[in-house]
Short mmCIF file of C-alpha atoms and ligand atoms in Angstrom, two decimals:
data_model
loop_
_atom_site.label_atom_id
_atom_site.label_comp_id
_atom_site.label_asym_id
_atom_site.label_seq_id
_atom_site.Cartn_x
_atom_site.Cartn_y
_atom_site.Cartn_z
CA UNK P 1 23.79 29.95 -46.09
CA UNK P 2 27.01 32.14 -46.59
CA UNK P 3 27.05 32.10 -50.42
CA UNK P 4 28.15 35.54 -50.16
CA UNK P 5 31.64 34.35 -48.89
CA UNK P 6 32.49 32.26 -51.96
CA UNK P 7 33.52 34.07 -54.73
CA UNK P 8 32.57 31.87 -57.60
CA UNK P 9 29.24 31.65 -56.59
CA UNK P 10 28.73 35.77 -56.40
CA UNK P 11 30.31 36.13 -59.06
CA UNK P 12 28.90 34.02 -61.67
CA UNK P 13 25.08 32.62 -61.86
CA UNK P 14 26.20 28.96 -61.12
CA UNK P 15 23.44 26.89 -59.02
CA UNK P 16 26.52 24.32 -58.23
CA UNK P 17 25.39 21.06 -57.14
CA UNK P 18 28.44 18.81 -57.32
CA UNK P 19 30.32 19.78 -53.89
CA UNK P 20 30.78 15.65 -53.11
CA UNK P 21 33.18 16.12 -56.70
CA UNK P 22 34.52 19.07 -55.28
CA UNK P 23 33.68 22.27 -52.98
CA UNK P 24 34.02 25.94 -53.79
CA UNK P 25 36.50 27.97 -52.04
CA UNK P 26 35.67 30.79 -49.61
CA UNK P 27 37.02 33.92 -50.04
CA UNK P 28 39.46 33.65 -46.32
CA UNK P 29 40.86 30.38 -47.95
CA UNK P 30 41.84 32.38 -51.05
CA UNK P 31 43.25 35.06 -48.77
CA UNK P 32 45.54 32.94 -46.57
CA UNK P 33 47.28 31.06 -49.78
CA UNK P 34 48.07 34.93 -51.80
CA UNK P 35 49.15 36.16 -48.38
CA UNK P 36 51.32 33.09 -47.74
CA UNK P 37 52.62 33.42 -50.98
CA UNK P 38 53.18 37.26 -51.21
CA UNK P 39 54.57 37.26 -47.21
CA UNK P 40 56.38 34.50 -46.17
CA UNK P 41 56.82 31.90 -48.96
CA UNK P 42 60.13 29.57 -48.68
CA UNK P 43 60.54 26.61 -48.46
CA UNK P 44 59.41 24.54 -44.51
CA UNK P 45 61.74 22.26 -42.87
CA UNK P 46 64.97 23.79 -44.00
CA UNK P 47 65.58 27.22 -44.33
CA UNK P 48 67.47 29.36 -41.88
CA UNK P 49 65.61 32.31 -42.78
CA UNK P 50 63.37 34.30 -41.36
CA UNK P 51 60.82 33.56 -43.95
CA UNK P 52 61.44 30.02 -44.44
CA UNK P 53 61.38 29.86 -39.76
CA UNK P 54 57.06 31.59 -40.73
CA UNK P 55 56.38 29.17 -43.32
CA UNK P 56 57.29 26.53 -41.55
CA UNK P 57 56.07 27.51 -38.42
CA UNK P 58 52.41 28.32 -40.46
CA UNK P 59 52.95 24.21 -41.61
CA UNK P 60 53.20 23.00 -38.21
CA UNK P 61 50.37 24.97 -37.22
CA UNK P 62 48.11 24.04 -40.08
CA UNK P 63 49.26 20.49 -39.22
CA UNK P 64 47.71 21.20 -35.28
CA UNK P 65 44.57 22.86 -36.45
CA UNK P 66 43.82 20.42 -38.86
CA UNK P 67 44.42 17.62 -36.08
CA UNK P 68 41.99 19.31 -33.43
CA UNK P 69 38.94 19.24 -35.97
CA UNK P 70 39.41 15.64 -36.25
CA UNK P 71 40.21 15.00 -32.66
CA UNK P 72 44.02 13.51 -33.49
CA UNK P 73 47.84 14.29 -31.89
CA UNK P 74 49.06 16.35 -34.76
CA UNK P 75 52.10 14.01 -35.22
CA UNK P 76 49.77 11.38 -36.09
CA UNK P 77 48.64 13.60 -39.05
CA UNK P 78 50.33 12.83 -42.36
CA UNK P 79 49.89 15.45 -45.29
CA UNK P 80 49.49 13.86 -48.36
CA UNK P 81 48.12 14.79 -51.77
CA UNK P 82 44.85 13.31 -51.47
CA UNK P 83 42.54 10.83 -50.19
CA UNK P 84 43.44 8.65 -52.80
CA UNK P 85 47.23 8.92 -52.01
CA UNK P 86 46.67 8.60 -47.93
CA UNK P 87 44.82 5.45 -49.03
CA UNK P 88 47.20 3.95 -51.12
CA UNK P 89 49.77 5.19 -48.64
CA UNK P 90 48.09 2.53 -46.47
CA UNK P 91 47.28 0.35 -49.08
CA UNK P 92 51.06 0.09 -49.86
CA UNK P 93 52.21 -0.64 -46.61
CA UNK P 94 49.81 -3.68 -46.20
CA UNK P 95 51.01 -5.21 -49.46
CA UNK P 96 54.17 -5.74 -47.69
CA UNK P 97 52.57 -7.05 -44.24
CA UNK P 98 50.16 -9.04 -45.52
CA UNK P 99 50.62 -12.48 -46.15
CA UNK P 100 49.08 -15.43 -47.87
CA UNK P 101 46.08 -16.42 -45.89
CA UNK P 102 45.14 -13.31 -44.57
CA UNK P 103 41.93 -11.31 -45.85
CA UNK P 104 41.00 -7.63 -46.44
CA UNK P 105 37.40 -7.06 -46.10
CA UNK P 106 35.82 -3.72 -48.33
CA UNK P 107 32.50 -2.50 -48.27
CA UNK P 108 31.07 -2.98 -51.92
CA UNK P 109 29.89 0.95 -51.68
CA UNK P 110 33.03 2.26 -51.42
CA UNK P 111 34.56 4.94 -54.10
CA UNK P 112 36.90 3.17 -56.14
CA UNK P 113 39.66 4.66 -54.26
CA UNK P 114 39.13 2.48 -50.99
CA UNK P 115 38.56 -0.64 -53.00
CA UNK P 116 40.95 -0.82 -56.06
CA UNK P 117 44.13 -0.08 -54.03
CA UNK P 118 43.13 -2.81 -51.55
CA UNK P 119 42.27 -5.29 -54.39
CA UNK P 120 46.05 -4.18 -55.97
CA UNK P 121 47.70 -4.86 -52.30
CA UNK P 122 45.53 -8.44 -52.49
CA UNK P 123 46.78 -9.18 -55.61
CA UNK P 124 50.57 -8.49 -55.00
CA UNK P 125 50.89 -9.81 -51.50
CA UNK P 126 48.53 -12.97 -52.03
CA UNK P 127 46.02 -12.21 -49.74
CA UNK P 128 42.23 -12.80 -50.04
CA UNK P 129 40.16 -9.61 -51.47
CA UNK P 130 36.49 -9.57 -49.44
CA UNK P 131 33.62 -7.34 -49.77
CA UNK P 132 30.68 -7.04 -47.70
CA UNK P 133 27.71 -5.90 -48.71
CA UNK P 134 24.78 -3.38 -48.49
CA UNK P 135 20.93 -3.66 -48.22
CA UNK P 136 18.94 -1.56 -51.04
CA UNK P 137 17.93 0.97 -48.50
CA UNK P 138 22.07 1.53 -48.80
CA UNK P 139 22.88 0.77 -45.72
CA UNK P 140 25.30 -1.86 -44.47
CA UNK P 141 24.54 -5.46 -44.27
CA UNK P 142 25.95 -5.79 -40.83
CA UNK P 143 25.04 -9.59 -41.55
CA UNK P 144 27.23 -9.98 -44.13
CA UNK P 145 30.29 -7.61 -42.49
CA UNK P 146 29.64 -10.31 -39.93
CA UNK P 147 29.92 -13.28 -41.67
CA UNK P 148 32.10 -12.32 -43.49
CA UNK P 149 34.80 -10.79 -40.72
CA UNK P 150 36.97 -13.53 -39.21
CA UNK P 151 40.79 -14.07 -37.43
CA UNK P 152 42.05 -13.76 -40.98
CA UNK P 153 40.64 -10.03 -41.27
CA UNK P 154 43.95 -7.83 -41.54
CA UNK P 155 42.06 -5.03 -42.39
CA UNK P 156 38.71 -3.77 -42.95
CA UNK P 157 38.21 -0.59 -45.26
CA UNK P 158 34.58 1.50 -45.34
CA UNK P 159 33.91 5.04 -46.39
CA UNK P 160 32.15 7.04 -43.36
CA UNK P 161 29.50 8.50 -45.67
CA UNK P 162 29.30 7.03 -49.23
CA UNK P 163 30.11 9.08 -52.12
CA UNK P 164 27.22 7.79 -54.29
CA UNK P 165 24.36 6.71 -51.41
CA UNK P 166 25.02 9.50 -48.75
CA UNK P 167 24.37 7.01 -46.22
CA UNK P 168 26.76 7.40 -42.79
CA UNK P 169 27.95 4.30 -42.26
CA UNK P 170 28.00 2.49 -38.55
CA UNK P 171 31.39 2.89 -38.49
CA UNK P 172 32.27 2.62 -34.26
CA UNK P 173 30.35 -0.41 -34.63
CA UNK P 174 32.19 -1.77 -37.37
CA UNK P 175 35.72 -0.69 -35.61
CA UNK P 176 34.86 -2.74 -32.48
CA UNK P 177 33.54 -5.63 -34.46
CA UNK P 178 37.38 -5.43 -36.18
CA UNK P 179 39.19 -5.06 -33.46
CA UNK P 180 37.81 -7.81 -31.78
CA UNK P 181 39.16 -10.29 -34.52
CA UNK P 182 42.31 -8.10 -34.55
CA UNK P 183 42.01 -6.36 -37.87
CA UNK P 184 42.86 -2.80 -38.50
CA UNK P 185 39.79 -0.08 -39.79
CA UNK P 186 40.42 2.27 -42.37
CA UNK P 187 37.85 5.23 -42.80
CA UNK P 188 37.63 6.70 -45.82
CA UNK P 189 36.40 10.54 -44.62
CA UNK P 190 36.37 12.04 -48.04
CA UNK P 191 32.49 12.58 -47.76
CA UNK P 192 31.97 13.26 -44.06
CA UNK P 193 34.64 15.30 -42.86
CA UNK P 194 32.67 18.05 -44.75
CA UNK P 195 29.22 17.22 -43.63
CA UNK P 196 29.42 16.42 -40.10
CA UNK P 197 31.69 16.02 -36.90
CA UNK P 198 34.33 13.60 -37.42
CA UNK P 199 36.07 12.69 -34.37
CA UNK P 200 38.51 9.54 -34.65
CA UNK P 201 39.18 9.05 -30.96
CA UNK P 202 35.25 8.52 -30.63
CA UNK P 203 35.34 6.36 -33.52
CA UNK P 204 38.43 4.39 -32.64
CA UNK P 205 39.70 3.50 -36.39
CA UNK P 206 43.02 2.81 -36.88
CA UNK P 207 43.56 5.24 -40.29
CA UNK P 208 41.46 7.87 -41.50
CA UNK P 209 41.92 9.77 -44.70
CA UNK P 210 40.65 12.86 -46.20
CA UNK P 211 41.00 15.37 -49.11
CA UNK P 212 41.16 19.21 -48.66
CA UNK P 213 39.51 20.06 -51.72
CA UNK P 214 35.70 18.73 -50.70
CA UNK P 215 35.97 20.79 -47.37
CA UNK P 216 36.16 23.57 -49.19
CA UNK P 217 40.14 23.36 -48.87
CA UNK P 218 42.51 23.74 -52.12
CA UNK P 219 43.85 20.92 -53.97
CA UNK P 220 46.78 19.07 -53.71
CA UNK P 221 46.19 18.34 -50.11
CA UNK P 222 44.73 15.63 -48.37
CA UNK P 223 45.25 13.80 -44.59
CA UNK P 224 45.60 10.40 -43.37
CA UNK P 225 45.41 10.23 -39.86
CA UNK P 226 46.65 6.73 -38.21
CA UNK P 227 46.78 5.45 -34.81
CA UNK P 228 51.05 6.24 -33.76
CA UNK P 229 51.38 2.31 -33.85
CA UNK P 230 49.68 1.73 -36.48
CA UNK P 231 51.63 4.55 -38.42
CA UNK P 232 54.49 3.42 -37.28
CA UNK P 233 54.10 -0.05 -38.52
CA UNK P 234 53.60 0.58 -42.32
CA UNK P 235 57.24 1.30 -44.10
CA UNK P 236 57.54 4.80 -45.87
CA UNK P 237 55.84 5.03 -49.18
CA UNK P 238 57.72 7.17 -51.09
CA UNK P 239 61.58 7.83 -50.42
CA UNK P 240 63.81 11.32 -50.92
CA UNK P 241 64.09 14.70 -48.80
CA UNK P 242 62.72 15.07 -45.18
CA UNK P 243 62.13 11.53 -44.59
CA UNK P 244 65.45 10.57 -43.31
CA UNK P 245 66.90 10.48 -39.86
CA UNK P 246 70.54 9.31 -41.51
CA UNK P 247 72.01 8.51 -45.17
CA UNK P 248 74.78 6.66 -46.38
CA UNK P 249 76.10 4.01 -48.87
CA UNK P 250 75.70 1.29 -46.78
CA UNK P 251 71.93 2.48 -45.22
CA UNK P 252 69.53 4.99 -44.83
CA UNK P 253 67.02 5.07 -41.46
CA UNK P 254 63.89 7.21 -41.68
CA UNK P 255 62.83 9.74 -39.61
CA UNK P 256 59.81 10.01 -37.07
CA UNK P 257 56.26 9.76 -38.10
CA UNK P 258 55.19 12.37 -40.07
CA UNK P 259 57.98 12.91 -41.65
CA UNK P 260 58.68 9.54 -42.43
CA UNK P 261 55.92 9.67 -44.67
CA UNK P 262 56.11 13.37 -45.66
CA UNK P 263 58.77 12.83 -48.33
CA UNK P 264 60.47 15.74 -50.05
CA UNK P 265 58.86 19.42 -50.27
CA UNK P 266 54.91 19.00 -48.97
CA UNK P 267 52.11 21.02 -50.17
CA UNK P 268 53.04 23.85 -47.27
CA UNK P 269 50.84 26.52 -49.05
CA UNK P 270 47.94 24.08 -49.87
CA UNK P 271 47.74 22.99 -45.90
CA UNK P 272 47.89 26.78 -44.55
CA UNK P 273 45.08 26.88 -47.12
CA UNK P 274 42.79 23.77 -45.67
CA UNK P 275 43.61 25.10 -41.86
CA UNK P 276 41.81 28.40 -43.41
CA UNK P 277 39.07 26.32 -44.36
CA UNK P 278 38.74 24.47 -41.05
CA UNK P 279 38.76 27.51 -39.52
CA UNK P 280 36.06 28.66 -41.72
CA UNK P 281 33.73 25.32 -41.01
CA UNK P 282 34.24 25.58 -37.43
CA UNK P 283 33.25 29.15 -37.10
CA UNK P 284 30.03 28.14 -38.68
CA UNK P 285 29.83 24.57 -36.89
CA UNK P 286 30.03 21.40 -38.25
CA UNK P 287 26.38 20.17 -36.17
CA UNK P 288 24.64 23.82 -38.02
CA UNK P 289 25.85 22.54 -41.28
CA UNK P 290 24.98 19.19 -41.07
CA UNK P 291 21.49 20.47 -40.21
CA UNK P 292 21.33 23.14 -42.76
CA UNK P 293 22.54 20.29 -45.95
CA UNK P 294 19.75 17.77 -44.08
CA UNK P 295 17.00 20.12 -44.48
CA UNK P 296 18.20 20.67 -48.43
CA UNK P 297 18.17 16.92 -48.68
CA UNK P 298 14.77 16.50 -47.42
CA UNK P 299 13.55 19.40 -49.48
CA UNK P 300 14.79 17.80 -52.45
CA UNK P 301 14.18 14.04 -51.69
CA UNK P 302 10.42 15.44 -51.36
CA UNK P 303 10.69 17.17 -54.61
CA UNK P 304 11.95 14.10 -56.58
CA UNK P 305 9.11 11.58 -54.61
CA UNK P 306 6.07 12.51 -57.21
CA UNK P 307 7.84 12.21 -60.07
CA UNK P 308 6.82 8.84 -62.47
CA UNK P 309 10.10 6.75 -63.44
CA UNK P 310 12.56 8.31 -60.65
CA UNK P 311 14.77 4.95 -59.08
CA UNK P 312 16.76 6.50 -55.84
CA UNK P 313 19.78 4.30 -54.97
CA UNK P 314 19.24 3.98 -51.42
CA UNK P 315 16.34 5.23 -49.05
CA UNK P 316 16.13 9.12 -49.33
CA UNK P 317 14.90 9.52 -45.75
CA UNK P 318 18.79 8.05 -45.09
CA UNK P 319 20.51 10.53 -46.73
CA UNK P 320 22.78 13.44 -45.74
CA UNK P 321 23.35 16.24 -48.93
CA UNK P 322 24.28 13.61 -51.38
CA UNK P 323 21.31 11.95 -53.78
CA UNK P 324 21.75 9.58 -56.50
CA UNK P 325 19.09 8.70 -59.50
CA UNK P 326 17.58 8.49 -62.81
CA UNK P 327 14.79 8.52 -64.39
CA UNK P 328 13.72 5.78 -66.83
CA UNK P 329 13.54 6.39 -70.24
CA UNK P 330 16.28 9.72 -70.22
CA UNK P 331 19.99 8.78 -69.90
CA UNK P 332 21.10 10.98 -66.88
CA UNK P 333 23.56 12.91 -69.20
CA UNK P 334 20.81 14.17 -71.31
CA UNK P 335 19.58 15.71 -67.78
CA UNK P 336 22.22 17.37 -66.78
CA UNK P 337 22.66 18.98 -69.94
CA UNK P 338 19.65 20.47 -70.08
CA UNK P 339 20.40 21.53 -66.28
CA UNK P 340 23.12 23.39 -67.35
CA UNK P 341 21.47 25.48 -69.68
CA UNK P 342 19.94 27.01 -66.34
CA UNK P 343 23.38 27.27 -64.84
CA UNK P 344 22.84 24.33 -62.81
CA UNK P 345 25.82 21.78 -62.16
CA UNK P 346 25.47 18.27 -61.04
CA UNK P 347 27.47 15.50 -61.85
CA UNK P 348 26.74 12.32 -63.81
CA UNK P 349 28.30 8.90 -64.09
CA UNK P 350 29.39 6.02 -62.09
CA UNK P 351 31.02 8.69 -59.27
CA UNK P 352 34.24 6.32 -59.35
CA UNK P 353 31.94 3.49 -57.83
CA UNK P 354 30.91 1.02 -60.86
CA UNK P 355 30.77 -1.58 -57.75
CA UNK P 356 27.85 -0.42 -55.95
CA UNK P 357 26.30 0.82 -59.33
CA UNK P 358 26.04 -2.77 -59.73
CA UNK P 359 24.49 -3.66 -56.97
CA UNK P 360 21.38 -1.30 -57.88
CA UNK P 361 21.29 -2.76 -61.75
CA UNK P 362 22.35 1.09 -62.24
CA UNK P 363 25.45 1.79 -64.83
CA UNK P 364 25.37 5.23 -63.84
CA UNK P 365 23.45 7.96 -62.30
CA UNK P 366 22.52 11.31 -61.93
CA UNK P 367 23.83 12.97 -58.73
CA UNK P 368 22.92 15.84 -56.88
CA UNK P 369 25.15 17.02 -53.55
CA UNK P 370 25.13 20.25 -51.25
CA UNK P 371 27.61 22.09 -49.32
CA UNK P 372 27.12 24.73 -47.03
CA UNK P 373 26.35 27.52 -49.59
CA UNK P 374 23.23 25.96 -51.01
CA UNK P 375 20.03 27.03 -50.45
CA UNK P 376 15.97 25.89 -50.76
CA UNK P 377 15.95 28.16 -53.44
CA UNK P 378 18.89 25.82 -55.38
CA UNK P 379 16.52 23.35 -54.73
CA UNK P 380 13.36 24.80 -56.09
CA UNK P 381 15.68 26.05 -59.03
CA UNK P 382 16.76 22.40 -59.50
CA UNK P 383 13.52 21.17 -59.41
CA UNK P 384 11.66 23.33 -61.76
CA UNK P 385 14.57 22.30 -64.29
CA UNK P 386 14.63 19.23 -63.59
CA UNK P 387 10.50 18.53 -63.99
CA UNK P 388 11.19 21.15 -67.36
CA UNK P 389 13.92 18.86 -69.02
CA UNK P 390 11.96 15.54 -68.01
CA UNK P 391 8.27 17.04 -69.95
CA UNK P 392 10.33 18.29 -72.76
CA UNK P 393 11.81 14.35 -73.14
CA UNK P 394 8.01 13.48 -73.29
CA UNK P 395 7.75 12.35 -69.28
N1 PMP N 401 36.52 8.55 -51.34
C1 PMP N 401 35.35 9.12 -51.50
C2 PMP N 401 34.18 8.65 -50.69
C3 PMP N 401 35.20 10.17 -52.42
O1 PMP N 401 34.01 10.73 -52.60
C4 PMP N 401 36.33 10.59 -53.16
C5 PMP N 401 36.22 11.71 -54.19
N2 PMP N 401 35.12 11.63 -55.03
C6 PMP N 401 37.54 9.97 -52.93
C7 PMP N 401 37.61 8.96 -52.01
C8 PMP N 401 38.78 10.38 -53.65
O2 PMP N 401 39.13 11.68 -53.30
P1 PMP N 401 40.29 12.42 -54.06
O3 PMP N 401 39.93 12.39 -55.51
O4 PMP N 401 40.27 13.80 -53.49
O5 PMP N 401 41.53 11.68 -53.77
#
């Protein structure tokens, strides 16, 4: 569907597999960063300039597209680098809020991003570090979250759709479960915002975080949404231009959320760049593309069912464009080596999630994910390599 909109993929004979790592870029996203740069490049937020009054007024507006496909205010949209940062954004506030006593309560699934920096903040501010758990279909043991959530819960932190299982995760259920002991949600969106409808109102959380780059938006750009109190509770994380409201010897006060967490120049370029790839998501529709990458995943879940020695992590029939195995007997790099003698790219490893890899006796894994571009015959292409390389290791 639409290959022939991302250059990489016309242009070279890649069978790419790996969008969960990272998506390709369409050709419109390309074309609004080199016009941006070549047409009104200068510096946002200060300038008197003519140019400098279009790039920033191409920011702000990047800023309220960006908002609308998640359902958010724009000035409850922070622009950060990356997931990663918007979570340790977060992660750094809490250290300073939290106290002894108080608990932070992970899912054990989660990429390494929404567990380490909360572990870190645990550490440093002497509060308890919690997981919950997951059942080996990969979905959430909403037993455990349960037992496990209590009056102490500051803060509970879950990926929407997991990185390594592609399982979506109950998350409204797990907000109002939260909130009703008083703890804040983070959702870690890295996964879904690309794959389905994400719409935070709906789900409630309190923070929400995202990276341009897997929705087929550049890099250096990522979103944390919060809830206005919630944002405005956390202290800025970094300190320098554009966060200030005043400055001198004896104090500095910071501006108004986002600025107050947008400190010195942003990734202005990078954000007109995402809005041109929400643009380009939303013309197609999130709901067509979340059907189109559930067909592939049933097409390929069905393909990898006959085949002697395959271990899944997680139920296939669960899964939306992201699955994770081996096969006994071939170490999963071997695999994808021979895959990419046919072009093919997957990724293999512990996808930044040695936790959960633990929790299926797994130290890594092969793993296969769509995006919009791939099509049944990726699949069958996969698949005929795949059953190739596994025969040739003697299977
Ligand atoms: N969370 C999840 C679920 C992810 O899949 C990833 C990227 N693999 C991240 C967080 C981190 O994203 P980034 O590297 O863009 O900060």
């Amino acid at each position: 569907m639409h290959k022939q909109d991302f250059p990489l993929l016309t242009n070279t004979p890649t069978v790419y597999l790996d969008s969960a790592a990272s998506a390709q870029k369409p050709q419109s996203v390309l074309a609004a960063m080199d016009t941006f740069y070549r047409t009104y490049y200068a510096n946002v937020h200060r300038g008197q300039c003519h140019i400098a009054a279009q790039a920033t007024d191409l920011y702000e507006r990047a800023r309220r597209t960006i908002a609308a496909f998640i359902h958010a205010e724009p000035d409850t949209v922070v622009f950060t680098k990356s997931t990663t940062e918007s979570i340790n954004l977060v992660a750094a506030g809490y250290e300073r809020l939290l106290r002894a006593g108080d608990e932070v309560l992970v899912c054990i699934a989660e990429h390494h991003a929404n567990f380490v920096p909360w572990q870190q903040a645990c550490l440093r501010s002497d509060a308890t570090f919690k997981t919950f758990g997951i059942t080996s279909d990969g979905t959430i043991d909403m037993a455990d979250f349960n037992a496990q959530l209590s009056p102490r819960t500051k803060i509970v932190a879950v990926a929407q759709l997991g990185n390594v299982l592609g399982v979506a995760n109950p998350v409204r259920e797990i907000v109002a479960a939260a909130h009703a002991v008083g703890a804040r949600v983070l959702v870690d969106g890295a996964q879904s915002c690309a794959h389905m409808p994400v719409n935070v109102k709906d789900l409630d959380c309190d923070f929400f975080a995202f990276s341009g780059h897997k929705l087929y938006g550049p890099t250096g750009i990522g979103v944390l949404y919060g809830k206005a109190e919630a944002l405005s509770e956390l202290p800025p994380y970094q300190f320098g231009g554009d966060m200030i409201r005043h400055v001198s010897v004896a104090e500095t006060t910071f501006a108004e959320v986002p600025a107050k967490f947008e400190a010195g120049t942003p990734p202005f370029v990078e954000a007109v760049g995402l809005a041109a790839a929400v643009d380009y998501v939303q013309d197609i529709g999130m709901e067509t593309i979340a059907e189109h990458e559930q067909n592939l995943t049933s097409l390929l879940c069905q393909g990898l069912s006959d085949i002697p020695g395959l271990t899944m992590l997680g139920d296939g029939s669960l899964k939306k464009g992201i699955v994770t195995f081996n096969v006994a007997g071939i170490h999963p790099a071997d695999i994808a080596f021979a895959l990419t003698q046919d072009n093919i790219c997957v990724r293999v490893g512990h996808h930044c999630a040695m936790p959960v890899h633990a929790r299926f006796h797994q130290d890594v894994s092969l793993r296969v994910s769509f995006g919009l571009y791939n099509e049944p015959a990726d699949v069958a292409t996969f698949l005929t390599s795949l059953h190739k390389t596994i025969s040739l290791f003697g299977g």
